[in-house]
Coordinates of C-alpha atoms in Angstrom, one line a residue:
M109 CA 30.8 12.4 12.1
E110 CA 31.3 9.5 9.8
K111 CA 30.2 9.9 6.2
Y112 CA 27.5 7.5 4.9
E113 CA 28.2 5.7 1.7
S114 CA 26.7 2.8 -0.2
F115 CA 28.3 -0.6 -0.2
M116 CA 25.6 -2.2 -2.3
K117 CA 26.7 -3.6 -5.7
A118 CA 23.5 -4.9 -7.3
L119 CA 20.4 -7.0 -6.8
K120 CA 21.3 -10.6 -7.4
C121 CA 19.1 -13.6 -8.1
R122 CA 19.3 -16.2 -5.4
E123 CA 18.9 -19.0 -7.9
C124 CA 20.8 -18.2 -11.1
G125 CA 23.1 -15.3 -9.9
R126 CA 22.0 -12.8 -12.5
E127 CA 22.4 -9.2 -11.4
Y128 CA 20.0 -6.3 -11.7
P129 CA 20.1 -2.6 -11.0
L130 CA 19.3 -1.4 -7.5
T131 CA 15.7 -0.4 -8.2
A132 CA 12.3 -1.4 -6.8
T133 CA 12.2 -5.0 -8.2
H134 CA 12.2 -8.3 -6.5
V135 CA 12.0 -11.2 -9.0
C136 CA 14.5 -12.5 -11.6
E137 CA 12.9 -12.2 -15.1
F138 CA 14.7 -15.4 -16.2
D139 CA 13.8 -18.0 -13.6
F140 CA 11.6 -16.0 -11.2
G141 CA 14.0 -16.5 -8.4
P142 CA 14.0 -13.9 -5.5
L143 CA 16.4 -11.1 -5.7
E144 CA 18.6 -10.0 -2.8
V145 CA 21.2 -7.3 -2.2
A146 CA 24.8 -8.1 -3.0
Y147 CA 27.5 -6.1 -1.2
D148 CA 31.2 -5.2 -1.7
Y149 CA 32.6 -7.1 1.2
E150 CA 36.2 -6.1 0.5
R151 CA 35.4 -2.4 0.9
I152 CA 33.2 -3.1 3.9
K153 CA 36.0 -5.0 5.7
K154 CA 38.2 -1.8 5.5
S155 CA 35.7 0.4 7.3
M156 CA 33.6 -2.0 9.5
T157 CA 35.8 -2.9 12.5
R158 CA 34.7 -3.7 16.0
A159 CA 36.1 -0.4 17.2
A160 CA 34.2 1.6 14.5
I161 CA 31.0 -0.1 15.3
E162 CA 31.3 0.4 19.1
A163 CA 31.9 4.1 18.6
R164 CA 28.6 4.6 16.8
P165 CA 25.1 5.3 18.3
Q166 CA 23.4 2.2 19.7
T167 CA 20.9 1.6 17.0
M168 CA 20.7 -0.9 14.2
W169 CA 22.4 1.7 11.9
R170 CA 25.7 1.1 13.6
Y171 CA 26.0 -1.8 11.1
R172 CA 25.1 0.5 8.2
E173 CA 27.7 -0.9 5.7
L174 CA 25.7 -4.1 5.7
L175 CA 22.3 -2.4 5.3
P176 CA 20.9 -1.5 1.9
V177 CA 20.7 2.3 1.8
A178 CA 22.8 4.6 -0.4
G179 CA 23.0 7.5 2.1
E180 CA 22.1 8.4 5.6
P181 CA 18.8 6.7 6.8
T182 CA 15.9 9.0 6.8
V183 CA 13.3 6.7 8.5
G184 CA 13.6 4.9 11.8
F185 CA 17.1 6.1 12.7
K186 CA 16.4 5.2 16.4
V187 CA 15.4 1.6 15.7
G188 CA 17.2 -1.4 17.1
Y189 CA 19.9 -2.3 19.6
T190 CA 17.3 -3.9 21.8
P191 CA 18.4 -5.8 25.0
L192 CA 20.0 -9.2 25.0
I193 CA 19.0 -10.6 28.4
K194 CA 20.7 -13.5 30.2
A195 CA 17.7 -15.6 31.2
D196 CA 19.1 -17.6 34.1
R197 CA 15.7 -18.5 35.7
L198 CA 14.1 -19.6 32.4
A199 CA 17.3 -21.5 31.6
R200 CA 17.0 -23.5 34.8
R201 CA 13.3 -24.1 34.0
L202 CA 14.0 -25.4 30.5
G203 CA 17.1 -27.3 31.5
I204 CA 19.9 -25.6 29.6
R205 CA 23.3 -24.2 30.8
E206 CA 23.0 -20.7 29.2
L207 CA 20.0 -19.0 27.7
W208 CA 19.6 -15.5 26.3
I209 CA 16.5 -13.6 25.2
K210 CA 16.8 -11.1 22.3
N211 CA 14.0 -8.8 23.4
D212 CA 12.4 -7.0 20.5
T213 CA 9.2 -6.6 22.5
V214 CA 10.7 -3.1 23.3
N215 CA 11.8 -2.1 19.8
Y216 CA 11.1 1.4 18.7
P217 CA 8.5 2.6 17.8
T218 CA 6.0 -0.2 17.5
L219 CA 7.3 -2.9 19.9
S220 CA 8.3 -5.6 17.3
F221 CA 11.2 -6.6 15.1
K222 CA 9.3 -5.3 12.1
D223 CA 10.6 -1.8 12.9
R224 CA 14.0 -3.0 11.7
V225 CA 12.8 -4.1 8.2
V226 CA 10.5 -1.1 7.8
S227 CA 13.1 1.5 8.6
V228 CA 15.3 0.0 5.9
A229 CA 12.6 -0.4 3.3
L230 CA 11.2 3.1 3.8
S231 CA 14.6 4.8 3.9
R232 CA 15.4 3.1 0.6
A233 CA 11.9 3.9 -0.8
R234 CA 12.5 7.6 -0.2
E235 CA 15.9 7.3 -2.0
L236 CA 14.1 5.8 -5.0
G237 CA 11.6 8.7 -5.0
F238 CA 8.4 7.0 -3.6
T239 CA 5.9 9.0 -1.7
T240 CA 3.3 6.3 -1.1
V241 CA 4.3 3.1 0.8
A242 CA 2.3 -0.1 1.5
C243 CA 2.4 -3.6 2.8
A244 CA 0.6 -6.9 3.2
S245 CA 0.7 -7.8 6.8
T246 CA -0.4 -10.2 9.6
G247 CA -0.3 -7.3 12.0
N248 CA 3.1 -6.1 13.2
L249 CA 4.3 -5.0 9.8
A250 CA 1.2 -3.0 9.3
N251 CA 1.7 -1.3 12.6
S252 CA 5.3 -0.4 11.8
V253 CA 4.6 0.8 8.2
A254 CA 1.8 3.0 9.6
A255 CA 3.9 4.5 12.3
N256 CA 7.1 5.0 10.4
A257 CA 5.3 6.4 7.4
A258 CA 3.5 8.9 9.6
A259 CA 6.8 10.0 11.1
A260 CA 8.4 10.4 7.6
G261 CA 5.4 12.2 6.0
L262 CA 4.7 9.3 3.6
K263 CA 1.2 8.2 2.6
A264 CA 0.6 4.6 3.8
Y265 CA -1.8 1.8 2.8
V266 CA -1.7 -1.4 4.8
F267 CA -3.6 -4.5 3.8
I268 CA -4.5 -7.1 6.5
P269 CA -6.7 -10.2 6.9
S270 CA -10.0 -9.0 8.4
D271 CA -9.8 -11.4 11.4
L272 CA -6.6 -9.8 13.0
E273 CA -6.4 -9.0 16.7
Q274 CA -8.3 -5.7 17.4
S275 CA -5.2 -4.3 19.1
K276 CA -3.1 -4.7 16.0
I277 CA -5.8 -3.1 13.8
L278 CA -6.1 -0.1 16.2
N279 CA -2.3 0.2 16.2
S280 CA -2.4 0.8 12.5
L281 CA -5.5 3.1 12.4
V282 CA -4.2 5.4 15.1
Y283 CA -1.3 6.6 12.8
G284 CA -3.7 7.7 10.1
A285 CA -2.8 5.0 7.7
N286 CA -5.3 3.7 5.1
V287 CA -6.1 0.3 6.6
I288 CA -7.7 -2.2 4.2
A289 CA -9.1 -5.4 5.7
I290 CA -9.4 -8.3 3.3
K291 CA -11.9 -11.1 3.8
G292 CA -9.4 -13.8 3.4
H293 CA -6.1 -15.3 4.8
Y294 CA -2.7 -13.7 4.5
D295 CA -1.7 -15.5 1.3
E296 CA -4.8 -14.0 -0.4
V297 CA -3.9 -10.6 0.9
N298 CA -0.4 -10.9 -0.4
R299 CA -1.6 -12.0 -3.9
L300 CA -3.8 -8.9 -4.1
C301 CA -1.0 -6.7 -3.0
A302 CA 1.3 -8.0 -5.8
E303 CA -1.4 -7.0 -8.3
I304 CA -1.8 -3.5 -6.7
A305 CA 1.9 -2.9 -6.6
G306 CA 2.0 -3.6 -10.4
K307 CA -1.0 -1.4 -11.1
F308 CA -0.3 1.6 -8.9
G309 CA 3.5 1.6 -8.6
W310 CA 3.7 2.2 -4.9
A311 CA 6.5 1.0 -2.7
F312 CA 5.2 -2.2 -1.2
V313 CA 7.8 -3.0 1.5
N314 CA 7.3 -6.8 1.2
V315 CA 6.7 -7.0 -2.6
N316 CA 8.7 -4.7 -4.9
M317 CA 10.9 -3.4 -2.0
R318 CA 11.4 -6.9 -0.5
P319 CA 15.2 -7.2 -1.3
Y320 CA 15.9 -4.1 0.8
Y321 CA 13.2 -4.8 3.4
A322 CA 14.4 -8.3 4.2
E323 CA 18.0 -7.1 4.8
G324 CA 16.8 -5.2 7.9
S325 CA 16.3 -8.4 9.8
K326 CA 20.0 -9.0 9.7
S327 CA 20.5 -6.3 12.3
M328 CA 19.0 -8.6 15.0
G329 CA 21.7 -11.1 14.3
Y330 CA 24.5 -8.5 14.3
E331 CA 23.3 -7.2 17.7
I332 CA 23.2 -10.7 19.1
C333 CA 26.9 -11.3 18.1
E334 CA 28.1 -8.0 19.5
Q335 CA 26.1 -8.2 22.7
L336 CA 27.5 -11.7 23.3
G337 CA 31.0 -10.2 23.3
W338 CA 31.6 -10.7 19.5
R339 CA 30.8 -14.4 19.5
L340 CA 28.1 -16.6 18.0
P341 CA 25.6 -18.6 20.2
N342 CA 25.7 -22.4 19.8
H343 CA 21.9 -22.3 19.0
T344 CA 19.5 -19.6 17.9
V345 CA 15.7 -20.3 17.9
V346 CA 13.7 -18.1 15.5
P347 CA 10.0 -17.9 14.9
M348 CA 9.0 -18.6 11.3
A349 CA 6.1 -17.0 9.3
S350 CA 7.5 -16.4 5.8
G351 CA 10.9 -17.9 7.0
S352 CA 12.7 -14.7 6.1
L353 CA 13.9 -13.7 9.6
L354 CA 15.5 -17.1 10.0
T355 CA 17.4 -16.9 6.7
K356 CA 18.6 -13.4 7.5
I357 CA 19.8 -14.3 11.0
Y358 CA 21.9 -17.0 9.3
K359 CA 23.2 -14.5 6.7
S360 CA 24.2 -12.0 9.5
Y361 CA 26.2 -14.7 11.3
Q362 CA 27.9 -15.7 8.0
E363 CA 28.7 -12.0 7.2
F364 CA 30.3 -11.3 10.6
Q365 CA 32.5 -14.4 10.2
K366 CA 33.4 -13.4 6.7
L367 CA 34.4 -9.9 7.9
G368 CA 36.4 -11.3 10.8
L369 CA 34.1 -9.6 13.4
T370 CA 33.4 -13.0 15.1
P371 CA 35.5 -16.2 15.1
E372 CA 34.9 -18.9 12.6
G373 CA 33.0 -21.9 14.0
P374 CA 29.7 -23.9 13.8
F375 CA 26.3 -22.6 14.9
K376 CA 22.8 -24.0 14.5
I377 CA 19.7 -22.1 13.5
H378 CA 16.4 -23.6 14.6
G379 CA 12.9 -22.7 13.4
A380 CA 9.7 -22.4 15.4
Q381 CA 6.1 -22.6 14.2
A382 CA 2.6 -23.0 15.5
T383 CA 1.1 -26.4 14.9
G384 CA -1.9 -24.7 13.2
C385 CA 0.3 -23.2 10.6
S386 CA 3.5 -25.3 10.3
P387 CA 4.3 -26.0 6.7
I388 CA 8.1 -25.4 7.2
S389 CA 8.4 -27.4 10.4
V390 CA 6.4 -30.3 9.1
A391 CA 8.7 -30.5 6.0
Q392 CA 11.9 -30.2 8.1
K393 CA 10.8 -33.0 10.5
A394 CA 10.0 -35.2 7.5
G395 CA 13.4 -34.5 6.0
L396 CA 12.0 -32.8 2.9
D397 CA 13.5 -29.8 1.1
F398 CA 10.0 -28.6 0.0
F399 CA 6.8 -27.7 1.9
K400 CA 3.1 -28.2 1.3
P401 CA 1.0 -25.0 1.7
V402 CA -1.6 -25.1 4.5
K403 CA -4.6 -23.0 5.6
P404 CA -3.7 -21.3 8.9
N405 CA -5.7 -22.1 12.1
T406 CA -3.8 -20.8 15.2
I407 CA -3.9 -18.1 17.8
A408 CA -0.4 -17.1 16.5
K409 CA -1.8 -14.9 13.8
S410 CA 1.5 -13.0 13.2
L411 CA 3.0 -16.4 12.1
S412 CA -0.1 -17.4 10.0
I413 CA 1.4 -17.6 6.5
G414 CA 0.4 -20.9 4.9
T415 CA 2.6 -20.4 1.8
P416 CA 5.8 -19.0 3.2
A417 CA 7.8 -17.1 0.6
D418 CA 11.2 -18.1 2.1
G419 CA 10.1 -21.5 3.3
F420 CA 12.4 -23.3 0.8
Y421 CA 15.4 -21.2 1.9
A422 CA 14.6 -21.6 5.6
L423 CA 14.7 -25.4 5.1
R424 CA 18.0 -25.1 3.4
V425 CA 19.4 -23.0 6.3
M426 CA 18.4 -25.5 8.9
K427 CA 19.9 -28.3 7.0
D428 CA 23.1 -26.5 6.3
S429 CA 23.6 -25.3 9.9
G430 CA 22.5 -28.6 11.5
G431 CA 19.4 -27.0 13.0
A432 CA 15.9 -28.3 13.5
A433 CA 12.3 -27.2 13.5
D434 CA 9.3 -27.9 15.7
D435 CA 5.8 -26.6 16.3
V436 CA 3.5 -26.1 19.3
T437 CA -0.2 -26.1 19.9
D438 CA -2.2 -23.1 21.0
D439 CA -2.1 -24.3 24.6
E440 CA 1.6 -24.8 24.4
I441 CA 1.9 -21.2 23.0
R442 CA 0.0 -19.9 26.0
E443 CA 2.3 -21.8 28.3
G444 CA 5.3 -20.4 26.5
I445 CA 4.0 -16.9 27.0
R446 CA 3.5 -17.6 30.7
L447 CA 6.9 -19.2 31.1
L448 CA 8.7 -16.2 29.7
A449 CA 6.6 -13.7 31.7
E450 CA 6.8 -15.5 35.0
H451 CA 10.5 -16.3 34.9
E452 CA 11.9 -13.3 33.1
G453 CA 9.3 -10.5 33.4
I454 CA 8.9 -10.3 29.6
F455 CA 5.4 -10.3 28.1
A456 CA 5.7 -11.6 24.5
E457 CA 3.0 -11.9 21.9
T458 CA 1.9 -15.3 20.6
A459 CA 5.0 -15.6 18.4
G460 CA 7.1 -15.4 21.5
G461 CA 5.1 -18.2 23.0
V462 CA 5.8 -20.2 19.9
T463 CA 9.6 -19.6 20.2
V464 CA 9.7 -20.5 23.9
G465 CA 7.5 -23.5 23.5
V466 CA 9.6 -24.9 20.6
A467 CA 12.9 -24.2 22.5
K468 CA 11.5 -26.2 25.4
K469 CA 10.8 -29.1 23.0
L470 CA 14.2 -28.9 21.3
I471 CA 16.1 -28.9 24.7
A472 CA 14.0 -31.8 26.1
S473 CA 14.6 -33.9 23.0
G474 CA 18.4 -33.2 23.0
R475 CA 18.4 -31.4 19.7
I476 CA 19.6 -28.4 21.7
S477 CA 22.2 -29.8 24.1
P478 CA 21.6 -28.8 27.8
N479 CA 25.4 -28.0 28.0
D480 CA 25.2 -25.4 25.2
S481 CA 24.2 -21.7 24.8
A482 CA 21.0 -20.6 23.1
V483 CA 19.4 -17.4 22.1
L484 CA 15.7 -17.1 21.7
C485 CA 14.5 -14.4 19.3
I486 CA 11.4 -12.8 20.8
T487 CA 9.9 -10.6 18.1
G488 CA 6.8 -8.8 19.5
N489 CA 5.1 -7.4 22.6
G490 CA 2.3 -9.2 24.4
L491 CA 0.1 -6.1 24.6
K492 CA -0.6 -6.7 20.9
T493 CA -2.2 -10.1 21.4
L494 CA -4.2 -9.9 24.7
D495 CA -7.1 -11.7 23.1
A496 CA -5.1 -14.9 23.0
I497 CA -4.6 -15.2 26.7
V498 CA -7.8 -13.6 28.1
G499 CA -9.2 -16.1 30.6
Q500 CA -6.1 -18.2 30.4
V501 CA -3.8 -16.6 33.0
G502 CA -6.0 -16.5 36.1
H503 CA -8.1 -13.7 37.5
P504 CA -7.8 -11.1 40.3
R505 CA -9.1 -12.0 43.8
E506 CA -11.7 -9.4 44.9
I507 CA -12.1 -8.4 48.5
K508 CA -13.5 -5.5 50.5
P509 CA -11.1 -2.8 51.7
S510 CA -10.5 -4.7 55.0
L511 CA -7.4 -6.2 56.5
R512 CA -9.6 -9.0 58.0
D513 CA -10.9 -9.8 54.5
F514 CA -7.3 -10.0 53.2
E515 CA -6.2 -12.3 56.0
S516 CA -9.2 -14.5 55.3
L517 CA -8.1 -14.7 51.7
L518 CA -4.6 -15.7 52.7
A519 CA -6.0 -18.4 55.1
A520 CA -8.5 -19.7 52.5
E521 CA -5.6 -20.1 49.9
N522 CA -3.3 -21.5 52.6
L523 CA -0.8 -18.6 52.0
T524 CA 1.5 -17.5 54.8
P525 CA 2.6 -13.8 54.7
V526 CA 6.3 -13.2 55.1
A527 CA 7.4 -10.5 57.6
A528 CA 9.5 -7.7 56.2

């Protein structure tokens, strides 16, 4: 059994580079820049080889040197290593040579990529001595904090906009978490949570624990590289809410190249948003390096962040990697959900419909070459957003329990049964 040890060096400001102790803090006191974890890559390179990784259990923790915990993880140690599926039928439909689906709709335990960030944040929170954890959430994060806190014996408070999908609200309540619904949009919820974090001293995974929490997203990128046979895809399409996942996929690819785990070479990271909440994609398409906050109005509630915390950095990543952004309407989101379900048997939530819909646009416009390889990051399960497609995907035909009635139905719809 390998010994767990810490490869973290400090928290470092993304703007000025000042370093801080590895505590529960997230903002530089000099320029208010966000803090992120800095690692000792020279030490990591000595222990993190392809062979060492492949010998470990198939969870996100097989990349533990690059995840910000000091010892063995104590929360969510079965999270990650979700399937990377070669989507040949969808590739033909979208007109691209090679297409892969990174399928976090089956992540453990709450069927979204948020289980990755929460397992890291709560493991680190326990190391720092916290017993109460909390979050501001558009749904999936609330579900994951509630479930993982319950399993770890931690007290949980989750703060959500009051108009979330009922399935996501129930998926937080069932774990016994304190669910607080706020009459306002996510940005208002987030501002309140920043005040509560300062007042009560709890571990808010996406406030004072954000430097650790955000690093968990990198595991999706590591898995993509390993599952592709230790290579990078030409293109990766990532849904954007705060923009954090996109920036961390980019960081994961850079780290694997730096450590010699994948070959050096170019790759492009593309961002996907819903038209009803598209501050980052609007800015990218206009060639701007800043975004204008918006008030969300879309069925893709999990992406409804009008003032994205990492929007500036997401724009920088797309520019530096040569990527692009686009956005899709609610009808195009539903079409994307159907395309993925009908061609690959994967039922994604609205964010998945956004990713597929935007990928379709990027391929059609040539921003993703039809001769290249692309990975679509599908981040949550469709069972969580049933309301968005009710009445939009057809209805069952109802007949009496009679063979004659069934044959009449086939005739009426001009269908010919195929003999076995």
